[in-house]
Amino acid sequence: MYFIRGRKTRKREGLTREEFEKRLRKLELSDEERKVLLYLYDHGRRASQAEVREALGIPKTTAWRMFQRLEKRGGLVKILKGKKENWVELRF
């Protein structure tokens, strides 16, 4: 499966969703953190923070703190700051 990112094409790693979920279970994550990581996995590993918040019904401040925590916690995600909105990229 291929995803287009700008002009480059990259192949999704050979990790199935079930394998990804199994790896998540090994980490000490809250339900919301697990849902965010699964959402990113299912949506091409990158999404705007607003999109993730709205899809999962998470308040803005709570989401921002969670994204920061996930970024600091072994680099599970990377926060990409844009001019108008921030993006979150799965780095698991």
Short mmCIF file of N, CA and C in Angstrom, two decimals:
data_model
loop_
_atom_site.label_atom_id
_atom_site.label_comp_id
_atom_site.label_asym_id
_atom_site.label_seq_id
_atom_site.Cartn_x
_atom_site.Cartn_y
_atom_site.Cartn_z
N MET A 1 0.85 -1.17 0.00
CA MET A 1 0.00 0.00 0.00
C MET A 1 0.90 1.24 0.00
N TYR A 2 0.61 2.21 -0.83
CA TYR A 2 1.44 3.39 -0.94
C TYR A 2 0.66 4.64 -0.58
N PHE A 3 1.37 5.60 0.01
CA PHE A 3 0.77 6.87 0.37
C PHE A 3 1.56 7.97 -0.30
N ILE A 4 0.86 8.96 -0.80
CA ILE A 4 1.52 10.08 -1.46
C ILE A 4 1.72 11.18 -0.44
N ARG A 5 2.94 11.65 -0.37
CA ARG A 5 3.30 12.71 0.57
C ARG A 5 4.12 13.71 -0.21
N GLY A 6 3.50 14.77 -0.61
CA GLY A 6 4.21 15.72 -1.47
C GLY A 6 4.46 15.05 -2.81
N ARG A 7 5.70 15.04 -3.24
CA ARG A 7 6.04 14.39 -4.50
C ARG A 7 6.61 12.99 -4.30
N LYS A 8 6.92 12.66 -3.06
CA LYS A 8 7.53 11.37 -2.79
C LYS A 8 6.45 10.34 -2.49
N THR A 9 6.76 9.09 -2.75
CA THR A 9 5.88 7.99 -2.43
C THR A 9 6.61 7.11 -1.43
N ARG A 10 5.90 6.72 -0.38
CA ARG A 10 6.54 5.83 0.57
C ARG A 10 5.65 4.63 0.82
N LYS A 11 6.28 3.54 1.10
CA LYS A 11 5.55 2.31 1.35
C LYS A 11 5.27 2.18 2.84
N ARG A 12 4.06 1.81 3.19
CA ARG A 12 3.69 1.58 4.59
C ARG A 12 4.45 0.36 5.07
N GLU A 13 5.00 0.47 6.27
CA GLU A 13 5.74 -0.63 6.84
C GLU A 13 4.85 -1.86 6.92
N GLY A 14 5.45 -3.02 6.94
CA GLY A 14 4.72 -4.28 6.92
C GLY A 14 4.02 -4.63 8.21
N LEU A 15 3.62 -3.66 8.99
CA LEU A 15 2.97 -3.87 10.27
C LEU A 15 1.46 -3.83 10.07
N THR A 16 0.78 -4.92 10.37
CA THR A 16 -0.68 -4.93 10.24
C THR A 16 -1.28 -4.20 11.44
N ARG A 17 -2.56 -3.89 11.33
CA ARG A 17 -3.24 -3.18 12.42
C ARG A 17 -3.23 -4.03 13.68
N GLU A 18 -3.42 -5.33 13.52
CA GLU A 18 -3.43 -6.23 14.68
C GLU A 18 -2.07 -6.23 15.37
N GLU A 19 -0.99 -6.26 14.59
CA GLU A 19 0.35 -6.22 15.16
C GLU A 19 0.60 -4.88 15.86
N PHE A 20 0.10 -3.81 15.24
CA PHE A 20 0.26 -2.48 15.83
C PHE A 20 -0.48 -2.41 17.17
N GLU A 21 -1.71 -2.92 17.20
CA GLU A 21 -2.48 -2.93 18.45
C GLU A 21 -1.78 -3.75 19.53
N LYS A 22 -1.19 -4.87 19.13
CA LYS A 22 -0.47 -5.73 20.07
C LYS A 22 0.71 -4.98 20.68
N ARG A 23 1.43 -4.22 19.88
CA ARG A 23 2.56 -3.43 20.38
C ARG A 23 2.08 -2.32 21.31
N LEU A 24 0.93 -1.73 20.99
CA LEU A 24 0.39 -0.67 21.85
C LEU A 24 0.03 -1.21 23.23
N ARG A 25 -0.48 -2.44 23.27
CA ARG A 25 -0.87 -3.04 24.54
C ARG A 25 0.32 -3.21 25.48
N LYS A 26 1.51 -3.33 24.92
CA LYS A 26 2.72 -3.50 25.73
C LYS A 26 3.14 -2.20 26.41
N LEU A 27 2.67 -1.08 25.88
CA LEU A 27 3.01 0.22 26.44
C LEU A 27 1.97 0.62 27.48
N GLU A 28 2.38 1.42 28.42
CA GLU A 28 1.45 1.91 29.43
C GLU A 28 0.80 3.19 28.91
N LEU A 29 -0.30 3.03 28.20
CA LEU A 29 -1.01 4.15 27.59
C LEU A 29 -2.43 4.22 28.13
N SER A 30 -2.96 5.44 28.17
CA SER A 30 -4.37 5.59 28.53
C SER A 30 -5.22 5.19 27.32
N ASP A 31 -6.50 5.01 27.54
CA ASP A 31 -7.40 4.66 26.44
C ASP A 31 -7.40 5.74 25.36
N GLU A 32 -7.40 7.01 25.79
CA GLU A 32 -7.39 8.11 24.81
C GLU A 32 -6.11 8.11 23.99
N GLU A 33 -4.97 7.88 24.63
CA GLU A 33 -3.70 7.84 23.91
C GLU A 33 -3.70 6.70 22.89
N ARG A 34 -4.20 5.56 23.30
CA ARG A 34 -4.27 4.41 22.40
C ARG A 34 -5.18 4.72 21.21
N LYS A 35 -6.33 5.36 21.47
CA LYS A 35 -7.26 5.71 20.40
C LYS A 35 -6.63 6.69 19.41
N VAL A 36 -5.87 7.65 19.93
CA VAL A 36 -5.20 8.63 19.06
C VAL A 36 -4.19 7.93 18.16
N LEU A 37 -3.39 7.04 18.72
CA LEU A 37 -2.38 6.34 17.93
C LEU A 37 -3.02 5.44 16.88
N LEU A 38 -4.12 4.78 17.24
CA LEU A 38 -4.84 3.95 16.27
C LEU A 38 -5.47 4.80 15.18
N TYR A 39 -6.00 5.97 15.56
CA TYR A 39 -6.58 6.88 14.57
C TYR A 39 -5.51 7.30 13.56
N LEU A 40 -4.34 7.67 14.05
CA LEU A 40 -3.25 8.07 13.16
C LEU A 40 -2.82 6.92 12.26
N TYR A 41 -2.74 5.73 12.82
CA TYR A 41 -2.38 4.55 12.03
C TYR A 41 -3.38 4.33 10.89
N ASP A 42 -4.66 4.43 11.22
CA ASP A 42 -5.72 4.18 10.24
C ASP A 42 -5.84 5.27 9.18
N HIS A 43 -5.36 6.47 9.48
CA HIS A 43 -5.52 7.60 8.57
C HIS A 43 -4.20 8.07 7.96
N GLY A 44 -3.36 7.12 7.59
CA GLY A 44 -2.15 7.45 6.87
C GLY A 44 -1.01 7.96 7.74
N ARG A 45 -1.11 7.74 9.05
CA ARG A 45 -0.06 8.09 10.01
C ARG A 45 0.18 9.57 10.21
N ARG A 46 -0.68 10.40 9.66
CA ARG A 46 -0.54 11.85 9.82
C ARG A 46 -1.90 12.50 9.72
N ALA A 47 -2.17 13.42 10.65
CA ALA A 47 -3.45 14.14 10.63
C ALA A 47 -3.27 15.45 11.39
N SER A 48 -4.17 16.40 11.11
CA SER A 48 -4.11 17.66 11.86
C SER A 48 -4.62 17.39 13.28
N GLN A 49 -4.13 18.19 14.22
CA GLN A 49 -4.58 18.02 15.60
C GLN A 49 -6.08 18.24 15.70
N ALA A 50 -6.59 19.21 14.96
CA ALA A 50 -8.02 19.50 15.00
C ALA A 50 -8.83 18.30 14.50
N GLU A 51 -8.36 17.64 13.46
CA GLU A 51 -9.06 16.48 12.91
C GLU A 51 -9.12 15.35 13.95
N VAL A 52 -8.02 15.10 14.61
CA VAL A 52 -7.96 14.05 15.63
C VAL A 52 -8.89 14.40 16.79
N ARG A 53 -8.81 15.65 17.25
CA ARG A 53 -9.66 16.10 18.37
C ARG A 53 -11.13 15.92 18.05
N GLU A 54 -11.54 16.39 16.88
CA GLU A 54 -12.94 16.32 16.50
C GLU A 54 -13.41 14.88 16.32
N ALA A 55 -12.58 14.06 15.72
CA ALA A 55 -12.97 12.66 15.48
C ALA A 55 -13.14 11.88 16.77
N LEU A 56 -12.32 12.20 17.77
CA LEU A 56 -12.35 11.45 19.01
C LEU A 56 -13.05 12.19 20.15
N GLY A 57 -13.48 13.43 19.90
CA GLY A 57 -14.21 14.19 20.92
C GLY A 57 -13.36 14.57 22.11
N ILE A 58 -12.14 15.01 21.85
CA ILE A 58 -11.22 15.38 22.92
C ILE A 58 -11.11 16.90 22.99
N PRO A 59 -11.19 17.48 24.18
CA PRO A 59 -11.02 18.93 24.31
C PRO A 59 -9.64 19.39 23.82
N LYS A 60 -9.58 20.64 23.35
CA LYS A 60 -8.37 21.17 22.74
C LYS A 60 -7.15 21.11 23.67
N THR A 61 -7.29 21.57 24.89
CA THR A 61 -6.16 21.59 25.82
C THR A 61 -5.73 20.18 26.19
N THR A 62 -6.68 19.31 26.43
CA THR A 62 -6.38 17.92 26.76
C THR A 62 -5.61 17.26 25.62
N ALA A 63 -6.06 17.51 24.40
CA ALA A 63 -5.40 16.93 23.23
C ALA A 63 -3.97 17.46 23.11
N TRP A 64 -3.79 18.76 23.26
CA TRP A 64 -2.46 19.35 23.14
C TRP A 64 -1.49 18.74 24.15
N ARG A 65 -1.94 18.61 25.40
CA ARG A 65 -1.09 18.00 26.43
C ARG A 65 -0.78 16.54 26.11
N MET A 66 -1.77 15.84 25.62
CA MET A 66 -1.56 14.43 25.27
C MET A 66 -0.55 14.29 24.13
N PHE A 67 -0.67 15.14 23.11
CA PHE A 67 0.28 15.07 21.99
C PHE A 67 1.70 15.37 22.47
N GLN A 68 1.84 16.34 23.34
CA GLN A 68 3.16 16.66 23.89
C GLN A 68 3.72 15.48 24.69
N ARG A 69 2.85 14.86 25.49
CA ARG A 69 3.27 13.72 26.30
C ARG A 69 3.71 12.55 25.41
N LEU A 70 2.96 12.29 24.34
CA LEU A 70 3.31 11.21 23.42
C LEU A 70 4.61 11.51 22.67
N GLU A 71 4.84 12.80 22.39
CA GLU A 71 6.07 13.18 21.69
C GLU A 71 7.28 12.98 22.61
N LYS A 72 7.14 13.36 23.86
CA LYS A 72 8.24 13.24 24.81
C LYS A 72 8.47 11.80 25.25
N ARG A 73 7.44 11.01 25.19
CA ARG A 73 7.50 9.62 25.64
C ARG A 73 8.05 8.72 24.54
N GLY A 74 9.31 8.81 24.33
CA GLY A 74 9.95 7.92 23.36
C GLY A 74 9.65 8.26 21.91
N GLY A 75 9.13 9.44 21.66
CA GLY A 75 8.88 9.85 20.28
C GLY A 75 7.81 9.04 19.57
N LEU A 76 6.72 8.73 20.25
CA LEU A 76 5.64 7.98 19.61
C LEU A 76 4.99 8.78 18.49
N VAL A 77 4.91 10.10 18.69
CA VAL A 77 4.40 10.99 17.64
C VAL A 77 5.36 12.18 17.52
N LYS A 78 5.20 12.89 16.43
CA LYS A 78 5.94 14.13 16.23
C LYS A 78 4.94 15.22 15.92
N ILE A 79 5.05 16.34 16.62
CA ILE A 79 4.17 17.48 16.38
C ILE A 79 4.84 18.36 15.33
N LEU A 80 4.11 18.60 14.26
CA LEU A 80 4.60 19.44 13.17
C LEU A 80 3.82 20.73 13.19
N LYS A 81 4.50 21.83 13.47
CA LYS A 81 3.82 23.11 13.58
C LYS A 81 3.73 23.78 12.22
N GLY A 82 2.50 24.12 11.84
CA GLY A 82 2.25 24.81 10.59
C GLY A 82 1.87 26.25 10.86
N LYS A 83 1.61 26.98 9.79
CA LYS A 83 1.23 28.39 9.95
C LYS A 83 -0.15 28.53 10.56
N LYS A 84 -1.09 27.71 10.11
CA LYS A 84 -2.47 27.84 10.58
C LYS A 84 -2.89 26.73 11.53
N GLU A 85 -2.26 25.57 11.41
CA GLU A 85 -2.65 24.47 12.28
C GLU A 85 -1.46 23.52 12.50
N ASN A 86 -1.54 22.79 13.58
CA ASN A 86 -0.51 21.82 13.91
C ASN A 86 -0.94 20.44 13.42
N TRP A 87 0.05 19.64 13.05
CA TRP A 87 -0.17 18.28 12.59
C TRP A 87 0.51 17.32 13.54
N VAL A 88 0.01 16.10 13.59
CA VAL A 88 0.60 15.07 14.40
C VAL A 88 0.95 13.91 13.47
N GLU A 89 2.17 13.43 13.60
CA GLU A 89 2.63 12.32 12.74
C GLU A 89 3.04 11.15 13.63
N LEU A 90 2.59 9.98 13.28
CA LEU A 90 2.91 8.77 14.01
C LEU A 90 4.36 8.40 13.74
N ARG A 91 5.14 8.20 14.80
CA ARG A 91 6.56 7.86 14.67
C ARG A 91 6.86 6.54 15.37
N PHE A 92 5.87 5.74 15.61
CA PHE A 92 6.00 4.51 16.38
C PHE A 92 6.88 3.53 15.67
#
